[in-house]
CSV table of C-alpha atoms in Angstrom, one decimal:
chain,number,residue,atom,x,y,z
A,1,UNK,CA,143.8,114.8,132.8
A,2,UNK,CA,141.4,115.3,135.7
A,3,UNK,CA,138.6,114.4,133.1
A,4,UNK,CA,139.6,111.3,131.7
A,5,UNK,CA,140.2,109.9,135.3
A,6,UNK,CA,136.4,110.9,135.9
A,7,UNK,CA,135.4,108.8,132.4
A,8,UNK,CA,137.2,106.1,133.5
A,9,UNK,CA,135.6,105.7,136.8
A,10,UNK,CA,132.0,105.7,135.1
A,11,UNK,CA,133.6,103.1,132.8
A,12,UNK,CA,132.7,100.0,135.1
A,13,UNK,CA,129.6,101.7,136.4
A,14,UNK,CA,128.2,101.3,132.3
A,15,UNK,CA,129.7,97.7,132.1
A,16,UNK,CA,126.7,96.8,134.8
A,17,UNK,CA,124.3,98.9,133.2
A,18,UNK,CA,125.0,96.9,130.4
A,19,UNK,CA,125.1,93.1,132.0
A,20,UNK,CA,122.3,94.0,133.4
A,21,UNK,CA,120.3,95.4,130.3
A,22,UNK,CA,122.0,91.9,128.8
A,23,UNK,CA,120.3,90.1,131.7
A,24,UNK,CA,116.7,91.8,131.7
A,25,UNK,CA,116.7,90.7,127.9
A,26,UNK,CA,117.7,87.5,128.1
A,27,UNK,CA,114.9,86.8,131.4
A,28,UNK,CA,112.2,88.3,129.2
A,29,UNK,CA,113.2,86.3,126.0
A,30,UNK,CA,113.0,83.1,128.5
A,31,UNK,CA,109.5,84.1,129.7
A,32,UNK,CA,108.3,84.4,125.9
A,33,UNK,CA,109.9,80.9,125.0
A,34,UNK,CA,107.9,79.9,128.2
A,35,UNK,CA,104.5,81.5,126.9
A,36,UNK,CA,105.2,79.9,123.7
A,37,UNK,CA,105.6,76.9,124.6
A,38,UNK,CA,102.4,77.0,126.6
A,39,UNK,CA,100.8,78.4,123.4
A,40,UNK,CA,101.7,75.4,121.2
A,41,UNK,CA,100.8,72.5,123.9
A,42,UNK,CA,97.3,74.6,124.2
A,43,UNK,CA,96.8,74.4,120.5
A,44,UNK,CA,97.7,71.0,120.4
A,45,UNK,CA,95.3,70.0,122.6
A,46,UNK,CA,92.3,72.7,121.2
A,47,UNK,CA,93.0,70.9,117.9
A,48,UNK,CA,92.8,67.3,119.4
A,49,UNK,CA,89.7,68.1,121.5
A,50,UNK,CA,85.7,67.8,120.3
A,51,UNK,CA,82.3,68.6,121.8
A,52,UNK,CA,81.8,70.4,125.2
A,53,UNK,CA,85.6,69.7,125.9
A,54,UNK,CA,86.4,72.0,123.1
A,55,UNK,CA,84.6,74.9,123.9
A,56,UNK,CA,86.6,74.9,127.3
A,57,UNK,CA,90.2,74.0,125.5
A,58,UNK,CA,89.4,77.1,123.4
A,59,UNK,CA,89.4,79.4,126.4
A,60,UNK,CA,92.6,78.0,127.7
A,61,UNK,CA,93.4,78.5,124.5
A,62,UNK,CA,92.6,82.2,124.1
A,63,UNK,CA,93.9,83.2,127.8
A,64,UNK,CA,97.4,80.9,127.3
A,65,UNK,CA,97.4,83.2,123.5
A,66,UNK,CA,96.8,86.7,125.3
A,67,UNK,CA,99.7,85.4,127.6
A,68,UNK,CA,102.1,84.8,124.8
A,69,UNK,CA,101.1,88.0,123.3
A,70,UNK,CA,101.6,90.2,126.4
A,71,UNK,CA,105.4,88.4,126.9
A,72,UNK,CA,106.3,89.4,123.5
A,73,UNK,CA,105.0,93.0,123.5
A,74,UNK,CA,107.0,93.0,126.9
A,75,UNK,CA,110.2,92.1,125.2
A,76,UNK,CA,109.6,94.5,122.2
A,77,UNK,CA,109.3,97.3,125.2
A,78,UNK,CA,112.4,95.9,126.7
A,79,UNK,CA,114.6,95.8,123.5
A,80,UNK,CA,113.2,99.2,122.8
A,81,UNK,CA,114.6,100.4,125.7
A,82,UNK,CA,117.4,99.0,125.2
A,83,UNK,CA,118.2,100.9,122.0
A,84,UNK,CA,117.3,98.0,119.9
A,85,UNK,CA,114.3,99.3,117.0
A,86,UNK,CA,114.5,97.0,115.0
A,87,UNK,CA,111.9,94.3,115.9
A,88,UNK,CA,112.1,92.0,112.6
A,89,UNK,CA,114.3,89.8,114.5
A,90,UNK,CA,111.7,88.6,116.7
A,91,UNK,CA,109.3,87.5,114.1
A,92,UNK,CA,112.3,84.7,112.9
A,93,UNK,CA,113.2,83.8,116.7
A,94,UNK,CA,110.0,84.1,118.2
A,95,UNK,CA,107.4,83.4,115.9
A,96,UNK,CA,103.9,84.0,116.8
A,97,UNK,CA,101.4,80.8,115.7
A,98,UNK,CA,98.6,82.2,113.3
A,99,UNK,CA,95.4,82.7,115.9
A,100,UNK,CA,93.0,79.4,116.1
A,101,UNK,CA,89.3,80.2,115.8
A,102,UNK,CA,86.5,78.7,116.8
């Protein structure tokens, strides 16, 4: 009997291990949507520029892109982590934009 007692008392222990995992995924999903948010207004406004303005749009462009990138390899770490492998999911919620080039 002694041992289910000491189950039991882990039991709310591993209900904030998971809120918390819950919470940690749902912040890095919001920093993603952020990135790629910040990806699409910077491709708008690459596609919409010309001449010298261009050339600097398309570095915002790139460094706004490697952003994006970074915040979705950082959620495929986190859900990882979390026990979650598969990672097809995130190509329907969070799709990447095909890459712009110059």
């Amino acid at each position: 009997m002694a041992r289910n007692e000491n189950v039991n008392a882990l039991l709310p222990v591993e209900v904030e291990f998971q809120k918390e995992k819950a919470s940690a995924l749902r912040r890095t999903g919001e920093k993603l949507e952020k990135a790629l948010a910040a990806l699409a207004l910077a491709e708008r406004e690459l596609l919409a520029s010309q001449g010298t303005a261009r050339a600097a749009r398309h570095a915002r462009y790139r460094e706004v892109r490697k952003e994006a990138e970074l915040q979705r390899w950082n959620l495929m770490v986190q859900r990882e982590a979390c026990g979650i492998r598969n990672n097809r999911e995130l190509d329907l919620v969070y799709p990447m934009p095909p890459l712009v080039r110059e």
